Coordinates of C-alpha atoms in Angstrom, one line a residue:
Chain Y
X135 CA 0.0 0.1 0.0
X136 CA 2.0 2.9 -1.3
X137 CA -0.4 4.8 -3.1
X138 CA -2.6 6.3 -0.1
X139 CA -0.5 9.2 0.6
X140 CA -1.3 12.5 -1.0
X141 CA 1.4 13.9 -3.1
X142 CA 2.0 17.6 -2.2
X143 CA 5.0 19.8 -2.3
X144 CA 6.3 18.2 0.8
X145 CA 6.7 14.6 0.7
X146 CA 5.9 12.4 3.8
X147 CA 8.7 10.7 5.7
X148 CA 7.6 7.5 4.4
X149 CA 8.0 8.8 0.8
X150 CA 11.4 10.3 1.6
X151 CA 12.7 7.1 2.9
X152 CA 11.6 5.2 0.0
X153 CA 8.2 3.7 0.6
X154 CA 7.3 0.1 0.4
X155 CA 10.6 -0.7 -1.5
X156 CA 12.6 0.7 1.5
X157 CA 10.7 -1.4 3.8
X158 CA 11.3 -4.4 1.8
X159 CA 14.9 -3.8 1.6
X160 CA 15.3 -3.1 5.4
X161 CA 13.2 -6.0 6.7
X162 CA 15.8 -8.7 6.1
X163 CA 18.7 -6.6 7.2
X164 CA 16.8 -5.6 10.3
X165 CA 15.5 -9.1 11.1
X166 CA 19.1 -10.5 10.7
X167 CA 20.4 -8.0 13.4
X168 CA 17.6 -8.9 15.8
X169 CA 18.1 -12.6 15.5
X170 CA 22.0 -12.3 15.6
X171 CA 21.6 -10.1 19.0
X172 CA 21.9 -12.5 22.0
X173 CA 20.3 -9.8 24.4
X174 CA 17.0 -9.9 22.5
X175 CA 16.8 -12.8 20.1
X176 CA 14.7 -15.1 22.5
X177 CA 11.8 -12.5 22.0
X178 CA 11.9 -13.0 18.3
X179 CA 12.4 -16.8 18.5
X180 CA 9.7 -18.2 16.4
X181 CA 9.8 -21.0 14.2
X182 CA 7.5 -19.3 11.6
X183 CA 9.9 -16.7 10.4
X184 CA 7.5 -15.9 7.7
X185 CA 5.1 -14.3 10.2
X186 CA 7.9 -13.0 12.3
X187 CA 9.2 -11.1 9.2
X188 CA 5.7 -9.9 8.4
X189 CA 5.7 -8.4 11.9
X190 CA 9.0 -6.8 11.4
X191 CA 7.5 -5.4 8.1
X192 CA 4.6 -3.9 10.0
X193 CA 6.9 -2.4 12.5
X194 CA 9.3 -0.8 9.9
X195 CA 6.2 0.5 8.0
X196 CA 5.0 2.2 11.0
X197 CA 8.5 3.7 12.1
X198 CA 8.9 5.0 8.4
X199 CA 5.8 6.9 8.9
X200 CA 3.9 4.6 6.4
X201 CA 0.1 3.6 6.6
X202 CA -0.7 1.7 9.7
X203 CA -3.8 1.3 12.0
X204 CA -2.0 0.2 15.1
X205 CA -3.4 1.8 18.3
X206 CA -1.5 2.1 21.5
X207 CA -3.8 -0.7 22.9
X208 CA -2.8 -3.1 20.0
X209 CA 0.9 -2.5 20.7
X210 CA 0.2 -3.3 24.3
X211 CA -2.0 -6.4 23.6
X212 CA 0.8 -7.8 21.0
X213 CA 3.5 -7.5 23.4
X214 CA 2.0 -8.3 26.6
X215 CA 3.3 -11.9 26.5
X216 CA 6.9 -10.6 25.8
X217 CA 6.6 -8.4 28.8
X218 CA 5.6 -11.5 30.9
X219 CA 8.9 -12.9 29.4
X220 CA 10.8 -10.0 31.0
X221 CA 10.8 -7.5 28.1
X222 CA 12.4 -4.4 29.4
X223 CA 13.7 -0.9 28.5
X224 CA 17.0 -2.3 27.6
X225 CA 15.6 -4.6 25.0
X226 CA 13.7 -1.7 23.6
X227 CA 16.7 0.1 23.5
X228 CA 18.5 -2.7 21.5
X229 CA 15.8 -2.8 18.9
X230 CA 16.2 1.0 18.5
X231 CA 20.0 0.5 17.8
X232 CA 19.1 -1.9 15.2
X233 CA 16.5 0.1 13.5
X234 CA 19.2 3.1 13.4
X235 CA 21.8 0.7 12.0
X236 CA 19.6 -0.8 9.5
X237 CA 18.7 2.6 8.1
X238 CA 22.3 3.7 8.1
X239 CA 23.2 0.7 6.2
X240 CA 20.6 1.7 3.7
X241 CA 22.2 5.1 3.4
X242 CA 19.3 6.8 4.7
X243 CA 20.2 10.3 5.8
X244 CA 20.8 11.0 9.5
X245 CA 17.6 13.5 9.7
X246 CA 15.2 11.0 8.4
X247 CA 16.7 8.1 10.8
X248 CA 16.1 10.5 13.5
X249 CA 12.4 11.1 12.5
X250 CA 11.9 7.2 12.2
X251 CA 13.5 6.8 15.6
X252 CA 11.2 9.2 17.2
X253 CA 8.2 7.4 15.7
X254 CA 9.4 4.2 17.0
X255 CA 10.4 5.7 20.3
X256 CA 6.6 6.8 20.8
X257 CA 5.4 3.3 21.1
X258 CA 7.9 2.7 24.1
X259 CA 5.3 2.8 26.9
X260 CA 2.7 0.8 24.9
X261 CA 5.3 -2.0 23.9
X262 CA 6.7 -2.4 27.6
X263 CA 3.1 -2.1 29.1
X264 CA 4.0 0.9 31.2
Chain R
X538 CA -21.9 -5.1 -6.2
X539 CA -19.6 -8.2 -6.1
X540 CA -20.6 -11.5 -4.2
X541 CA -18.3 -13.5 -2.1
X542 CA -19.0 -17.2 -1.8
X543 CA -17.4 -19.1 1.1
X544 CA -18.5 -23.0 1.8
X545 CA -22.3 -22.9 1.2
X546 CA -22.8 -19.1 1.8
X547 CA -23.0 -16.2 -0.6
X548 CA -22.5 -12.6 0.6
X549 CA -22.6 -9.2 -1.0
X550 CA -19.6 -7.2 -0.6
X551 CA -20.7 -3.4 -0.3
X552 CA -18.9 -1.1 -2.5
X553 CA -15.5 0.1 -0.6
X554 CA -15.9 -3.0 1.6
X555 CA -12.9 -5.6 1.7
X556 CA -13.5 -9.3 1.7
X557 CA -12.6 -9.5 5.3
X558 CA -15.0 -6.7 6.2
X559 CA -17.8 -8.4 4.3
X560 CA -17.1 -11.9 6.1
X561 CA -16.8 -10.3 9.5
X562 CA -20.0 -8.4 8.9
X563 CA -21.7 -11.7 8.2
X564 CA -20.3 -13.3 11.3
X565 CA -17.9 -15.6 9.5
X566 CA -14.9 -16.4 11.6
X567 CA -11.8 -15.2 9.8
X568 CA -8.4 -14.7 11.8
X569 CA -7.1 -11.3 11.3
X570 CA -4.7 -8.8 12.8
X571 CA -3.2 -5.6 11.4
X572 CA -5.9 -5.1 8.9
X573 CA -3.6 -3.4 6.4
X574 CA -2.0 -6.2 4.5
X575 CA 1.2 -6.7 6.5
X576 CA 0.7 -9.3 9.1
X577 CA -0.9 -12.0 6.9
X578 CA -3.2 -13.5 9.7
X579 CA -6.3 -13.2 7.2
X580 CA -4.6 -14.9 4.3
X581 CA -7.4 -16.7 2.2
X582 CA -7.5 -18.4 -1.0
X583 CA -9.7 -17.5 -4.1
X584 CA -10.9 -20.8 -5.6
X585 CA -12.1 -19.4 -8.9
X586 CA -10.3 -16.3 -10.3
X587 CA -7.0 -14.8 -9.6
X588 CA -7.3 -12.3 -6.8
X589 CA -6.5 -8.5 -7.3
X590 CA -2.8 -8.0 -7.4
X591 CA -2.7 -5.6 -4.6
X592 CA -4.2 -8.3 -2.2
X593 CA -1.4 -10.4 -2.9
X594 CA 1.4 -7.9 -2.2
X595 CA 4.1 -9.3 0.5
X596 CA 2.9 -13.0 -0.2
X597 CA 5.5 -15.5 -0.9
X598 CA 5.4 -16.1 -4.5
X599 CA 4.4 -19.8 -4.5
X600 CA 1.3 -18.8 -2.5
X601 CA 0.6 -15.9 -4.9
X602 CA 0.7 -18.6 -7.7
X603 CA -1.9 -20.5 -5.9
X604 CA -4.3 -17.6 -5.6
X605 CA -3.8 -16.9 -2.0
X606 CA -4.6 -13.4 -1.0
X607 CA -4.9 -11.1 2.1
X608 CA -8.7 -10.6 2.9
X609 CA -8.2 -7.2 4.7
X610 CA -6.8 -5.4 1.6
X611 CA -8.9 -7.3 -1.0
X612 CA -11.6 -5.2 -2.9
X613 CA -13.0 -7.6 -5.1
X614 CA -12.8 -6.9 -8.9
X615 CA -15.2 -9.6 -9.7
X616 CA -17.3 -12.2 -7.9
X617 CA -15.1 -14.5 -5.8
X618 CA -15.3 -17.9 -4.3
X619 CA -12.9 -18.2 -1.2
X620 CA -11.8 -20.4 1.6
X621 CA -9.6 -20.4 4.5
X622 CA -6.3 -21.9 4.1
X623 CA -6.4 -25.6 4.0
X624 CA -10.1 -25.9 4.3
X625 CA -11.1 -26.3 0.7
X626 CA -12.1 -29.9 1.3
X627 CA -12.2 -31.2 -2.0
X628 CA -10.9 -34.6 -2.2
X629 CA -10.6 -37.4 -5.0
X630 CA -10.2 -41.1 -5.3
X631 CA -7.0 -42.7 -6.3
X632 CA -5.8 -46.4 -6.8
X633 CA -2.5 -47.9 -5.6
X634 CA -0.7 -49.1 -8.8
X635 CA 2.8 -49.7 -7.5
X636 CA 4.4 -50.4 -4.0
X637 CA 8.1 -50.8 -3.7
X638 CA 10.6 -50.9 -0.9
X639 CA 13.4 -48.4 -1.6
X640 CA 15.2 -49.2 1.7
X641 CA 14.0 -51.4 4.5
X642 CA 12.6 -48.2 6.1
X643 CA 11.0 -46.3 3.1
X644 CA 8.4 -47.6 0.5
X645 CA 7.6 -46.0 -2.7
X646 CA 3.9 -45.7 -3.2
X647 CA 2.5 -44.7 -6.5
X648 CA -1.4 -43.9 -6.9
X649 CA -3.4 -43.3 -10.0
X650 CA -6.4 -40.9 -10.3
X651 CA -9.1 -40.2 -12.7
X652 CA -10.5 -36.9 -11.8
X653 CA -8.7 -33.6 -12.6
X654 CA -6.3 -32.8 -10.0
X655 CA -3.7 -30.1 -10.0
X656 CA -0.5 -29.8 -8.0
X657 CA 3.2 -28.7 -7.9
X658 CA 5.9 -31.3 -7.2
X659 CA 6.9 -30.7 -3.7
X660 CA 3.5 -29.9 -2.3
X661 CA 1.7 -32.6 -0.1
X662 CA -1.6 -34.0 0.2
X663 CA -3.7 -35.8 2.9
X664 CA -3.9 -39.6 2.2
X665 CA -7.1 -40.9 4.0
X666 CA -7.8 -44.7 4.2
X667 CA -11.2 -46.1 4.1
X668 CA -11.6 -46.0 8.1
X669 CA -10.7 -42.3 7.9
X670 CA -7.2 -42.3 9.3
X671 CA -5.3 -39.6 7.6
X672 CA -1.7 -38.5 7.1
X673 CA 0.1 -35.9 5.0
X674 CA 2.7 -37.1 2.3
X675 CA 4.8 -35.1 0.0
X676 CA 4.3 -35.7 -3.8
X677 CA 7.6 -36.6 -5.1
X678 CA 6.7 -36.5 -9.1
X679 CA 5.9 -33.7 -11.3
X680 CA 2.5 -33.3 -13.0
X681 CA 2.5 -35.7 -16.3
X682 CA 0.1 -37.0 -18.6
X683 CA -0.3 -40.5 -16.7
X684 CA -2.3 -39.0 -13.8
X685 CA -0.1 -40.5 -11.0
X686 CA 1.2 -39.3 -7.8
X687 CA 4.3 -40.7 -6.3
X688 CA 5.1 -40.9 -2.3
X689 CA 8.0 -42.0 -0.3
X690 CA 6.6 -43.1 3.0
X691 CA 9.1 -43.8 5.9
X692 CA 7.9 -46.6 8.4
X693 CA 7.7 -45.0 11.8
X694 CA 7.7 -47.0 14.9
X695 CA 4.2 -47.4 16.0
X696 CA 3.1 -45.3 13.1
X697 CA -0.6 -46.5 12.5
X698 CA -0.7 -45.3 8.8
X699 CA 2.8 -46.1 7.8
X700 CA 2.7 -49.5 9.2
X701 CA -0.5 -50.2 7.4
X702 CA 0.9 -49.0 4.1
X703 CA 3.7 -51.4 4.7
X704 CA 2.0 -54.5 6.0
X705 CA -1.6 -54.3 4.6
X706 CA -2.1 -51.8 1.7
X707 CA -2.5 -53.7 -1.5
X708 CA -2.2 -52.9 -5.3
X709 CA -5.7 -51.9 -6.5
X710 CA -6.7 -50.5 -3.2
X711 CA -8.4 -47.2 -3.1
X712 CA -7.4 -44.1 -1.0
X713 CA -8.6 -40.7 -0.8
X714 CA -6.5 -37.7 -1.5
X715 CA -7.1 -34.2 -0.4
X716 CA -6.2 -31.2 -2.6
X717 CA -2.6 -30.4 -2.9
X718 CA -1.3 -28.0 -0.2
X719 CA 2.0 -26.3 0.8
X720 CA 4.0 -23.6 -0.5
X721 CA 7.4 -25.5 -0.9
X722 CA 7.6 -25.8 -4.6
X723 CA 9.4 -24.6 -7.6
X724 CA 8.5 -21.6 -9.6
X725 CA 9.9 -20.7 -13.0
X726 CA 11.6 -17.4 -13.4
X727 CA 15.1 -16.4 -12.1
X728 CA 16.4 -19.5 -13.9
X729 CA 20.1 -18.7 -13.2
X730 CA 19.6 -18.6 -9.4
X731 CA 21.8 -21.2 -7.4
X732 CA 19.3 -23.6 -5.6
X733 CA 20.4 -25.4 -2.4
X734 CA 18.1 -28.4 -1.3
X735 CA 18.6 -30.0 2.1
X736 CA 16.4 -33.1 2.9
X737 CA 16.5 -35.8 5.7
X738 CA 15.1 -39.3 5.1
X739 CA 11.9 -39.2 3.2
X740 CA 12.3 -35.4 2.9
X741 CA 14.0 -36.4 -0.5
X742 CA 10.5 -37.0 -1.7
X743 CA 9.5 -33.2 -2.4
X744 CA 13.1 -32.3 -3.1
X745 CA 13.1 -35.0 -5.8
X746 CA 10.0 -33.6 -7.3
X747 CA 11.1 -29.9 -7.0
X748 CA 14.4 -31.0 -8.7
X749 CA 12.7 -32.7 -11.5
X750 CA 10.4 -29.7 -12.0
X751 CA 13.3 -27.2 -12.0
X752 CA 15.2 -29.4 -14.6
X753 CA 12.1 -29.8 -16.9
X754 CA 11.6 -26.0 -16.6
X755 CA 15.3 -25.6 -17.8
X756 CA 16.6 -24.0 -14.5
X757 CA 20.2 -22.9 -15.5
X758 CA 21.7 -22.1 -12.2
X759 CA 23.5 -24.7 -10.1
X760 CA 21.3 -27.1 -8.1
X761 CA 22.9 -28.5 -5.2
X762 CA 21.1 -31.4 -3.4
X763 CA 22.2 -32.6 0.1
X764 CA 20.5 -35.7 1.3
X765 CA 21.1 -36.7 4.8
X766 CA 20.1 -39.7 7.1
X767 CA 21.6 -41.2 10.3
X768 CA 22.1 -44.6 8.7
X769 CA 22.2 -46.2 5.3
X770 CA 18.3 -47.1 5.5
X771 CA 17.3 -43.5 5.3
X772 CA 19.4 -42.9 2.0
X773 CA 17.7 -44.1 -1.1
X774 CA 17.7 -43.2 -4.8
X775 CA 21.5 -42.9 -4.6
X776 CA 22.0 -44.5 -8.1
X777 CA 19.1 -42.3 -9.5
X778 CA 20.6 -39.1 -8.2
X779 CA 24.2 -39.9 -9.4
X780 CA 22.6 -40.6 -12.8
X781 CA 20.8 -37.3 -12.9
X782 CA 24.1 -35.6 -11.9
X783 CA 25.7 -37.3 -15.0
X784 CA 23.1 -36.2 -17.3
X785 CA 22.7 -32.5 -16.0
X786 CA 26.0 -30.6 -15.6
X787 CA 24.3 -28.1 -13.3
X788 CA 23.0 -30.7 -10.8
X789 CA 25.2 -31.7 -7.9
X790 CA 24.3 -34.5 -5.4
X791 CA 25.8 -35.0 -1.9
X792 CA 24.6 -37.9 0.2
X793 CA 25.4 -37.4 3.8
X794 CA 25.5 -39.9 6.8
X795 CA 25.3 -38.4 10.4
X796 CA 25.5 -41.8 12.1
X797 CA 28.9 -42.8 13.7
X798 CA 31.1 -45.7 12.5
X799 CA 29.1 -46.4 9.2
X800 CA 31.1 -48.0 6.5
X801 CA 30.5 -46.1 3.5
X802 CA 31.8 -43.6 0.7
X803 CA 29.3 -41.1 1.7
X804 CA 30.2 -37.9 3.6
X805 CA 30.1 -38.2 7.3
X806 CA 28.0 -35.5 8.8
X807 CA 24.7 -33.8 9.1
X808 CA 23.3 -32.6 5.6
X809 CA 22.6 -29.3 6.7
X810 CA 25.9 -28.4 8.3
X811 CA 27.5 -29.9 5.3
X812 CA 25.2 -27.9 2.9
X813 CA 25.7 -24.6 4.9
X814 CA 29.5 -25.0 5.2
X815 CA 29.7 -25.7 1.2
X816 CA 29.2 -21.9 0.3
X817 CA 30.5 -18.6 1.6
X818 CA 27.0 -16.9 1.4
X819 CA 23.5 -17.8 0.5
X820 CA 22.8 -14.3 -0.6
X821 CA 20.9 -14.6 -3.9
X822 CA 20.2 -18.3 -3.5
X823 CA 16.9 -20.0 -3.3
X824 CA 16.8 -22.6 -0.5
X825 CA 14.6 -25.7 -0.1
X826 CA 14.4 -27.5 3.2
X827 CA 12.4 -30.7 3.9
X828 CA 12.2 -33.4 6.5
X829 CA 12.9 -33.5 10.3
X830 CA 11.3 -30.4 11.9
X831 CA 14.2 -29.5 14.1
X832 CA 16.6 -29.7 11.1
X833 CA 14.3 -27.6 8.9
X834 CA 13.6 -24.9 11.4
X835 CA 17.3 -24.7 12.4
X836 CA 18.4 -24.5 8.9
X837 CA 15.8 -22.0 7.8
X838 CA 17.2 -19.7 10.4
X839 CA 21.0 -20.4 9.7
X840 CA 20.4 -19.9 5.9
X841 CA 18.6 -16.9 6.5
X842 CA 21.5 -15.5 8.6
X843 CA 23.8 -16.5 6.0
X844 CA 22.2 -14.2 3.4
X845 CA 19.3 -16.0 2.0
X846 CA 16.3 -13.7 1.6
X847 CA 13.3 -14.9 3.8
X848 CA 11.0 -15.0 0.7
X849 CA 13.7 -17.4 -0.9
X850 CA 13.5 -20.0 1.8
X851 CA 11.0 -22.7 1.0
X852 CA 10.4 -25.3 3.9
X853 CA 8.4 -28.3 4.8
X854 CA 8.8 -29.6 8.3
X855 CA 7.6 -33.3 8.6
X856 CA 5.8 -33.3 11.8
X857 CA 5.3 -36.8 13.2
X858 CA 1.6 -37.3 14.5
X859 CA 2.0 -39.3 17.7
X860 CA 0.3 -42.6 17.8
X861 CA -2.8 -42.7 20.1
X862 CA -1.9 -44.9 23.1

């Protein structure tokens, strides 16, 4: 779904980053970083890698300012079982690191990375069930 | 206004409504999540026409080919008949025309069918015997004119179905087969891509079909098969595979034995370890994994970490149904 944005003189963050193509490029890189990180990979351990990758894609789309319907409550519900497993701020920080590193690897300009990071950061309390 | 048929019921899809919205409004249970075409929880299959292209974005190519789509982003362009995954229910009858031991542990079973039947080599069907006991087995051959399906069935200790196939099933007997299922199969396109196929035991069955399919469709990239077993009883088609490697320059075959102290010329070690260490990177490769669930899931992850894209990894884990006590 890349055609729902209105094209005006100022592009949205999602468009500037590169839209769906950018998400597709980012998802494998990001997911690999997460799985390789012993601090957090237990939260992503799922034999159904396709579903897990689809979730990463949803997350990246949201962080890139793309179309999404997630409410704060959805985020809480989706992560509640992870909070029970011990998900805390340090794990959230690690994911933020990987988000930044992924975008850097894709040569996204730093100012756009900062904007994406701010969007992802805004979900912190909901994700951690605070 | 378009109509949506599911099972025995037909509903009208209001303008601007998605298939998911129509079905939920009519109280049809459809799993769903993000409702924006990302999480794939609401995946369904169109049984008649090709679904709108936009409703297939992000799905695995093999699933797209089989007309799967995401109900939450599907605005029907024509009337649709749909089903939830693996609930199509259609089945046909088939007759046993060949039964032959490949090793003491694995039997080759060939069935002949009359009704029209579509499948991709590497997909699986549910085989049902007359009393209703049902098990899933992978199809080892490619669609041909003869209307046959080949299976390689491993005898499991206490396996109700496999023991019955071994001991009692006779030529001429009738079995019911479900529609072909599963997304682990070959698709043409990207013919130069290197392929890696790793299977354990009767996991060779779908891989054998996939290789035959790839070669028949003139796949030009290298095709590397690693077939593994603990002991010699799990390795079969060794001569056939060596012959195939003689015939096709791009096909390479490595039989592997993981058990200790076995006298043989085969490579010692687990098939997936040997496969993964055979190449620096899997970036750009297409990977097929079939057999033992632990092997499949572990290797899937390792292949991904080694550079294969998620979309390029096709897997079929053979889960064993525990015999009822």
